[in-house]
CSV table of C-alpha atoms in Angstrom, one decimal:
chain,number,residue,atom,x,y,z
A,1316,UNK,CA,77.5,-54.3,61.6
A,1317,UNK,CA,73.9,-54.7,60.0
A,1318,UNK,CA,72.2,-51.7,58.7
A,1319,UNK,CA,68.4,-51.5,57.6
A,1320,UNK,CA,67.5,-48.0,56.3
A,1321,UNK,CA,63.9,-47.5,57.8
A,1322,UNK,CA,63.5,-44.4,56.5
A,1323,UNK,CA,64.9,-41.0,54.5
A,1324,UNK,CA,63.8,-38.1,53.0
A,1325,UNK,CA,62.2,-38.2,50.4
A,1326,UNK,CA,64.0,-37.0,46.8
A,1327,UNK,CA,66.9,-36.2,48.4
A,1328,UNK,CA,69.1,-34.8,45.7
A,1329,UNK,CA,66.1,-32.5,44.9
A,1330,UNK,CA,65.5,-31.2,48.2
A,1331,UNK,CA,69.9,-30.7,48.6
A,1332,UNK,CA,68.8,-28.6,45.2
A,1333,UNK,CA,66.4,-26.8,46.9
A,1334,UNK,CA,68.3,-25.6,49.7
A,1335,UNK,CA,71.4,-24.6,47.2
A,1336,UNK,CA,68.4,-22.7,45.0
A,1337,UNK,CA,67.5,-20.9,48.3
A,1338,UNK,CA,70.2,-19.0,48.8
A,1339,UNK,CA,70.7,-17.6,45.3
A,1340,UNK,CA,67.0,-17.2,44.4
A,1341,UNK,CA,64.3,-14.7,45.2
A,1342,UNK,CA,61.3,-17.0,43.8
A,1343,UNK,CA,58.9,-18.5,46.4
A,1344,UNK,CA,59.2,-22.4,46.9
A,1345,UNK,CA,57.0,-23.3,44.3
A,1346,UNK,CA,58.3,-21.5,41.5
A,1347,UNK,CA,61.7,-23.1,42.5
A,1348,UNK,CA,60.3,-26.7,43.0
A,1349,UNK,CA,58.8,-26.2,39.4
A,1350,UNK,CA,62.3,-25.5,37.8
A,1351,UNK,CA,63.9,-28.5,39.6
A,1352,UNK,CA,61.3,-30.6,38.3
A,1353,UNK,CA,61.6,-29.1,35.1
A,1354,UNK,CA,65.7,-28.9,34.3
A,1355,UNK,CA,65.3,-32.9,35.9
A,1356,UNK,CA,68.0,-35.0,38.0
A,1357,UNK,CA,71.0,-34.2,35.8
A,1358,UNK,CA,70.6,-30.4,37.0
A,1359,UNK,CA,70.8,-32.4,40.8
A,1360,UNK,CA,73.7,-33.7,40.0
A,1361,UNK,CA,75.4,-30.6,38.6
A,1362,UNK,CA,74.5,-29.0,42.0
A,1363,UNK,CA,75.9,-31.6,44.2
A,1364,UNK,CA,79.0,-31.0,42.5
A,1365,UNK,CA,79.0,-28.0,43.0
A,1366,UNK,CA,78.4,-28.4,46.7
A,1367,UNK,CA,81.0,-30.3,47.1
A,1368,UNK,CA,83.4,-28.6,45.5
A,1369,UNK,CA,82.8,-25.5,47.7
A,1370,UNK,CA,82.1,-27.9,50.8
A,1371,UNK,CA,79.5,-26.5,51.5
A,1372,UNK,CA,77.7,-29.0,53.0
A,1373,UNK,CA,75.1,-26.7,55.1
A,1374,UNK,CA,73.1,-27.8,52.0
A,1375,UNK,CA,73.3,-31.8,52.7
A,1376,UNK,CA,71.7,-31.3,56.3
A,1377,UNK,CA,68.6,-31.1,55.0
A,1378,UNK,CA,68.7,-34.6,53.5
A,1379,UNK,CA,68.2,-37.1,56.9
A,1380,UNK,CA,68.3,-41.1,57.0
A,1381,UNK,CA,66.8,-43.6,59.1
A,1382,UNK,CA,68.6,-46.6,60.6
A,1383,UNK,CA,68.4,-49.5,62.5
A,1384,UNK,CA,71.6,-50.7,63.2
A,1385,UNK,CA,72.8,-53.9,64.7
A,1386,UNK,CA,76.3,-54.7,66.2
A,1387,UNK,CA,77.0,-51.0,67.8
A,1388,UNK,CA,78.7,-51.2,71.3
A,1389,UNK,CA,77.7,-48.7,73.9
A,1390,UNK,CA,80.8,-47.0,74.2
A,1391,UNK,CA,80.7,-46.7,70.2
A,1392,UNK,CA,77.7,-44.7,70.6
A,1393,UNK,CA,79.0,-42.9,73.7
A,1394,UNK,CA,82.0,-41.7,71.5
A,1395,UNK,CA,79.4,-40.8,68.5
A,1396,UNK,CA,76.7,-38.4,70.4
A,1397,UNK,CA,79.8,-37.0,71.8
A,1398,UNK,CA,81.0,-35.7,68.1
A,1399,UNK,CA,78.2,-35.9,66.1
A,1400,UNK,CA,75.6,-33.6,67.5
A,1401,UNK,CA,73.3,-34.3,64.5
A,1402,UNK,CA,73.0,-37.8,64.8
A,1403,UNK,CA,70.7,-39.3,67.6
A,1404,UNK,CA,70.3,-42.6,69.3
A,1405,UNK,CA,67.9,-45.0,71.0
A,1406,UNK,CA,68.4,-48.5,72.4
A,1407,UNK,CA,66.3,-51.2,71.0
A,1408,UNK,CA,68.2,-54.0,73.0
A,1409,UNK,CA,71.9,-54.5,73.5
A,1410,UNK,CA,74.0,-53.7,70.6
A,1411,UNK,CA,70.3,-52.8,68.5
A,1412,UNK,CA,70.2,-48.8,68.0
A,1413,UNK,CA,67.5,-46.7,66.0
A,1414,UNK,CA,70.1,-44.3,64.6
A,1415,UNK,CA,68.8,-41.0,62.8
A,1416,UNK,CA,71.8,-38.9,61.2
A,1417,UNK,CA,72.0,-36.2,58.3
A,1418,UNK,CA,74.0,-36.4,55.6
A,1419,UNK,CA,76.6,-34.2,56.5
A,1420,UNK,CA,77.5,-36.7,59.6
A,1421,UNK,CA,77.3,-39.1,57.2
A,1422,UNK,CA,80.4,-37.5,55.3
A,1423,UNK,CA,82.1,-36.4,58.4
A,1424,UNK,CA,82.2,-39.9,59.0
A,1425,UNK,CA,83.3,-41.1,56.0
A,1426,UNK,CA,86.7,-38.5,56.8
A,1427,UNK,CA,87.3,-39.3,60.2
A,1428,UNK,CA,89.2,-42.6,60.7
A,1429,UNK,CA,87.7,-43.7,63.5
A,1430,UNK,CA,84.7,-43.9,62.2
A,1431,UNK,CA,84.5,-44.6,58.8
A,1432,UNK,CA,83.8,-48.5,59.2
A,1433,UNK,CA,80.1,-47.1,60.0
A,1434,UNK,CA,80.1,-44.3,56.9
A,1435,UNK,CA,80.9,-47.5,54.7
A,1436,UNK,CA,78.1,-50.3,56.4
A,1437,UNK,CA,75.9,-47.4,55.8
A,1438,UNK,CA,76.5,-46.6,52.3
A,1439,UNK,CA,76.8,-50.0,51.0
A,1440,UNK,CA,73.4,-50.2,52.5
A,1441,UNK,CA,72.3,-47.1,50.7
A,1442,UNK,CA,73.6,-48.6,47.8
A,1443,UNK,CA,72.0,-52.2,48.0
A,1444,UNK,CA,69.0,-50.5,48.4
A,1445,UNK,CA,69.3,-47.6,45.1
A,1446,UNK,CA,68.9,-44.9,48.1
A,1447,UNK,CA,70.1,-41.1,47.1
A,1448,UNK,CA,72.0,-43.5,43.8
A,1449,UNK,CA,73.2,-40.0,42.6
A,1450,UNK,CA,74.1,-38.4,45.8
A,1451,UNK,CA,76.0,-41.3,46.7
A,1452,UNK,CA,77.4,-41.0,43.5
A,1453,UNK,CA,78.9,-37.4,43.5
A,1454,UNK,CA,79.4,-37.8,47.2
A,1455,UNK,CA,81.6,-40.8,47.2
A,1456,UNK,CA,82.6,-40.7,43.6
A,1457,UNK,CA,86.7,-41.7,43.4
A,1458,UNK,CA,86.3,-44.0,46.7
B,57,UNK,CA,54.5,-2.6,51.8
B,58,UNK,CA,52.4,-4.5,53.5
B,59,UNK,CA,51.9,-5.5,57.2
B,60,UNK,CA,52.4,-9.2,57.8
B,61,UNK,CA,52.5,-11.9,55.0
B,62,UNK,CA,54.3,-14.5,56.6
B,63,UNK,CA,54.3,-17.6,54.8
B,64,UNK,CA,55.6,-21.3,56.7
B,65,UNK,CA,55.0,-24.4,54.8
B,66,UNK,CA,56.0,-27.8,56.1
B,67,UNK,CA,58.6,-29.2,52.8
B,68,UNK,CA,58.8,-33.2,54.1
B,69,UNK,CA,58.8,-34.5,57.3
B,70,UNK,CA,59.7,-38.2,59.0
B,71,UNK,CA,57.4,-40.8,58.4
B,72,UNK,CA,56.6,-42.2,61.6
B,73,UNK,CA,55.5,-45.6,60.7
B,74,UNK,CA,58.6,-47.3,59.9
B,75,UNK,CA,59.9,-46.6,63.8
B,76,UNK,CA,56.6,-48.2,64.6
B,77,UNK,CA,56.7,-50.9,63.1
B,78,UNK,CA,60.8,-51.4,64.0
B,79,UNK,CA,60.3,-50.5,68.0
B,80,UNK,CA,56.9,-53.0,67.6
B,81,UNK,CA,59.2,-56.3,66.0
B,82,UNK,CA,61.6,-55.5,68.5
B,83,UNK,CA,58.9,-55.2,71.7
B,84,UNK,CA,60.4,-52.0,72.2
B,85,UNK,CA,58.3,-49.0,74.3
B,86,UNK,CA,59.7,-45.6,73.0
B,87,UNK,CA,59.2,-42.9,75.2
B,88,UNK,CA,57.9,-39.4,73.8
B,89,UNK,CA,61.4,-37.3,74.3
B,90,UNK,CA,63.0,-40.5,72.2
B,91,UNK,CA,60.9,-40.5,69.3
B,92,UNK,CA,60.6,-36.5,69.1
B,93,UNK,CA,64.2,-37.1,68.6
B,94,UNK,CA,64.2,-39.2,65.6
B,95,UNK,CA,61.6,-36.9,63.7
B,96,UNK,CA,62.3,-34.4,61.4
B,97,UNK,CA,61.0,-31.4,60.0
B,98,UNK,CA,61.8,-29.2,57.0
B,99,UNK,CA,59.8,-26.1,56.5
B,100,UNK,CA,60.3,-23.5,54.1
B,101,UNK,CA,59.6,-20.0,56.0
B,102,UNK,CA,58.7,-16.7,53.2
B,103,UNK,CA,58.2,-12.9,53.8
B,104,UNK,CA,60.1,-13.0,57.3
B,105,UNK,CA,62.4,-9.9,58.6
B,106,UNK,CA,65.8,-10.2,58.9
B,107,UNK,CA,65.5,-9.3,62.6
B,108,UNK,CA,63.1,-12.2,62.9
B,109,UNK,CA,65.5,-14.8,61.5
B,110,UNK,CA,68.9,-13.1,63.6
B,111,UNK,CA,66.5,-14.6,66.4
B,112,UNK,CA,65.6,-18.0,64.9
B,113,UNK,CA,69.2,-18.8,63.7
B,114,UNK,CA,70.5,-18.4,67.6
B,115,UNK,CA,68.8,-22.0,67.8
B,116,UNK,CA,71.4,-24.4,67.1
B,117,UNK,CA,70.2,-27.8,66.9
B,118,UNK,CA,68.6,-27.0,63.5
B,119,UNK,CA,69.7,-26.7,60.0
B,120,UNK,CA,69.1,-23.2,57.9
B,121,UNK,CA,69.8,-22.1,54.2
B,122,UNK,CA,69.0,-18.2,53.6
B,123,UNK,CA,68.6,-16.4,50.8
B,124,UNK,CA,71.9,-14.5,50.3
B,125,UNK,CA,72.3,-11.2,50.1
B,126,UNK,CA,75.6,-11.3,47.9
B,127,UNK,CA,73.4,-12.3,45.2
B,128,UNK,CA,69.3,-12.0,45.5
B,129,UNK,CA,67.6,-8.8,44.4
B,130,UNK,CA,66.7,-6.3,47.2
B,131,UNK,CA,63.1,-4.3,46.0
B,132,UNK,CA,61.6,-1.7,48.1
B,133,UNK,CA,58.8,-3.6,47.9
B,134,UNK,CA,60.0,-5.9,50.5
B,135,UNK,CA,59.9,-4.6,54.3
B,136,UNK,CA,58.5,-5.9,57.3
B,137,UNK,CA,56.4,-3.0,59.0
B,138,UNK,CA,55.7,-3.9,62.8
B,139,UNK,CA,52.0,-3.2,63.8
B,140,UNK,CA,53.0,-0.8,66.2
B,141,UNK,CA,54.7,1.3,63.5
B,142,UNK,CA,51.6,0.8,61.2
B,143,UNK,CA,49.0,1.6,63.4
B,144,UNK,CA,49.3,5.2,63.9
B,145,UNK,CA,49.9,7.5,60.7
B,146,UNK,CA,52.6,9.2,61.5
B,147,UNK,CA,55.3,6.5,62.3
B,148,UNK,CA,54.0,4.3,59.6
B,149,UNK,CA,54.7,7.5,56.8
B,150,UNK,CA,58.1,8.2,58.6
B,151,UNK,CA,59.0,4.6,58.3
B,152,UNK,CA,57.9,4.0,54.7
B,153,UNK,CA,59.7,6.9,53.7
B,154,UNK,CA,63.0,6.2,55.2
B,155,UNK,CA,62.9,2.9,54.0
B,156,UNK,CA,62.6,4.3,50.7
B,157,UNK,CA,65.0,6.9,50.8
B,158,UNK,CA,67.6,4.0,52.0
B,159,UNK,CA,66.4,2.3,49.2
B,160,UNK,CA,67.2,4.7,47.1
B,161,UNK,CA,70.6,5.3,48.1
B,162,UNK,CA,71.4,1.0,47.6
B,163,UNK,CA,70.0,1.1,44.2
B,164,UNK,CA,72.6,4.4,43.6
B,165,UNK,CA,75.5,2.4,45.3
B,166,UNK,CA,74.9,-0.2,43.0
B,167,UNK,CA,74.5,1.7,39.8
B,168,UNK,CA,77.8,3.0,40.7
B,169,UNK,CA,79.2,-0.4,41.0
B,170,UNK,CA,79.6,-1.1,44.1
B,171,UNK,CA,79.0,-5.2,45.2
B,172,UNK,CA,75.9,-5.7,46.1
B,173,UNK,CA,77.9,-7.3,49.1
B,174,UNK,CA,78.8,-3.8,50.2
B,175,UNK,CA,76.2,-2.1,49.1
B,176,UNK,CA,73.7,-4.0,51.5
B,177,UNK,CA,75.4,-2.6,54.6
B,178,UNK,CA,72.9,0.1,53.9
B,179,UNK,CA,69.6,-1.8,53.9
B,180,UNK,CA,67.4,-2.2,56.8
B,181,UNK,CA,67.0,-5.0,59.1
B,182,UNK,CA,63.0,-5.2,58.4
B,183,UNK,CA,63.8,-6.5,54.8
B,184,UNK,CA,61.8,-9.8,54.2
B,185,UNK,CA,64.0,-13.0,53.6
B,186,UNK,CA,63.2,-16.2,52.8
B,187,UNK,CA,64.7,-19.9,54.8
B,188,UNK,CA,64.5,-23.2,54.6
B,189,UNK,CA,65.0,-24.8,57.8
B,190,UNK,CA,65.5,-28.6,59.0
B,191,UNK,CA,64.7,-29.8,62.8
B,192,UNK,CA,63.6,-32.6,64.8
B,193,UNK,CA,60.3,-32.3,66.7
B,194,UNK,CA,62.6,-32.4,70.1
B,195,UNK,CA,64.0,-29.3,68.8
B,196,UNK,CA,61.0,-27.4,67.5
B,197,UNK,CA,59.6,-28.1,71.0
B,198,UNK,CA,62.4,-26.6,72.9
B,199,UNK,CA,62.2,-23.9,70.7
B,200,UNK,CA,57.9,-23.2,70.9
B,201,UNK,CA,58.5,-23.7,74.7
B,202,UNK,CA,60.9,-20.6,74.6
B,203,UNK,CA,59.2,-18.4,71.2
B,204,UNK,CA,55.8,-18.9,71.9
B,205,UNK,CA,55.3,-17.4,75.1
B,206,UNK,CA,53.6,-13.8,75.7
B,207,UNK,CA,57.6,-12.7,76.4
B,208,UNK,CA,58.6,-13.6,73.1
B,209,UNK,CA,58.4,-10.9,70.1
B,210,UNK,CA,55.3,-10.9,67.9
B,211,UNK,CA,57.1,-11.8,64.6
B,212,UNK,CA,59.2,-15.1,65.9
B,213,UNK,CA,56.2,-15.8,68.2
B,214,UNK,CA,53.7,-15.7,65.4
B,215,UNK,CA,56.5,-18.0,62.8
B,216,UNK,CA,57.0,-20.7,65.6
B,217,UNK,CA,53.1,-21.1,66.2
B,218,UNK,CA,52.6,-21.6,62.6
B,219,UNK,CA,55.5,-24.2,62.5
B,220,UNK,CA,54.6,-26.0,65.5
B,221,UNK,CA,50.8,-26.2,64.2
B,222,UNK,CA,52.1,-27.5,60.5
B,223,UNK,CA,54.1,-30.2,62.8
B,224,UNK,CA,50.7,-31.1,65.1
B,225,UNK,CA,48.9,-31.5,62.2
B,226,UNK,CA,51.1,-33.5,60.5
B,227,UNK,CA,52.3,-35.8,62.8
B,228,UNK,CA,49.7,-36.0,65.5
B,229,UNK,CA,50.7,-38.9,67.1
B,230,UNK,CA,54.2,-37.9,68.1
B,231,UNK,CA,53.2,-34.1,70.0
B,232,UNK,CA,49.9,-36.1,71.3
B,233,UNK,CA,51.2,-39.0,73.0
């Protein structure tokens, strides 16, 4: 399977911090923007972890990716739209898919055995390509 | 208190290029309901009722993170007052002053220490709330098509116009192909 990520969105681990900011703060958007950038990536990553150690991963829906992937079968993706109902797909040419998924699917993946051959091509990719490094980091730390 | 003071502001959305480019190298004619599918949107939506956003979260195929009433602040400060209710004297004092009397009564529950996650049983469903909320552009058009007709109430209606013109304007060549 050959992955190309086409696009994502952008900052990711600083917009996951903004959705977890949301729901404890009262400030308009700006104000909390402002504090992100100011207390910097490290404060990120201390709210990852705490997202994932709550799983609560309503917060990682807000970060999407991308893909163009090559090498997924029809019935693979049959299987996929079935279960994944944030992850959309459209047929470049047999086996060619533009693939758009959040990055909660991309976890639910990653647990589901049947599917984690496509978590892994994707974040090697992520990886190859210094995408989210410190969400993939906290994420899929111990694996 | 004031009226309406709605406030929707587009976070990030898709780049559309990149598909472009991709669906171009690969000769590749995607219909409109395919790429709608593979944009997304996040908006952040301010100084919204809750009564507004029991409406909005019914749609599904997006993703929402509200501002918690376990932990924020409540103010009297902050209630939606529909234009019906303002607009004649009367209902708009009677309102106000309930509002304020309830108000009173959450800010005594919690001075007594009760949680504030009991003590908001109390507060009204007008209270403005803030959201941010992630979609594709096939589901912000499913939900216009349904929220933006003359049916729909005034305070969803008057959100999903503002978030469907922040996608237009954005992204015209996806809603104008």
């Amino acid at each position: 399977m050959r992955i190309s990520i086409l696009w994502y969105t952008p900052s990711p681990e600083k917009i996951i911090s903004l959705a977890m900011r949301r729901c404890y703060s009262t400030k308009p958007i700006e104000e909390i923007l402002k504090e992100l950038d100011q207390k910097g990536p490290e404060y990120w990553r201390h709210l990852l972890e705490l997202a994932f150690r709550d799983k609560s991963f309503d917060v990682i829906e807000h970060f999407y990716l991308e893909l163009l992937v090559e090498g997924l079968a029809k019935a693979d993706v049959a299987d996929l739209a079935i279960n994944f109902p944030f992850m959309q797909f459209t047929e470049f040419k047999e086996n060619l898919w533009l693939v758009l998924l959040n990055a909660r699917t991309l976890i639910e993946l990653w647990y589901d055995d049947n599917y984690k051959y496509i978590a892994e091509s994707i974040v090697r990719e992520m990886k190859n390509a210094n995408v989210a490094p410190i969400f993939v980091s906290v994420a899929f730390a111990g694996d | 208190m004031q009226v309406i003071s709605l406030i929707v502001l587009l976070v990030w959305h898709t780049d559309p290029n990149p598909i472009f480019q991709a669906s171009k190298k690969y000769g590749v004619t995607l219909n409109k309901l395919d790429l709608m599918k593979h944009i997304v949107y996040m908006f952040e939506i301010e100084d919204i009722s809750r009564v507004t956003t029991h409406q909005l979260i019914r749609h599904r195929l997006a993703s929402y993170d509200q501002e918690s009433q376990r932990f924020s602040a409540a103010s009297r400060e902050t209630f939606v007052v529909p234009p019906s209710v303002s607009s004649k004297k009367e209902s708009k004092e009677l309102f106000e002053k309930t509002v304020n009397q309830v108000m009173e009564v959450f800010e005594k529950l919690v001075a007594l220490g009760i949680p504030k996650e009991d003590a908001r049983y109390i507060i009204p469903h007008s209270i403005k709330t803030k959201l941010v909320m992630t979609l594709s552009a096939a589901s912000l058009q499913h939900i216009a098509s349904l929220r933006t007709t003359p049916q729909a109430q005034w305070e969803i209606r008057s959100l999903v116009s503002k978030m469907y013109e922040l996608a237009k304007q954005a992204t015209p060549e996806i809603w104008n192909v």
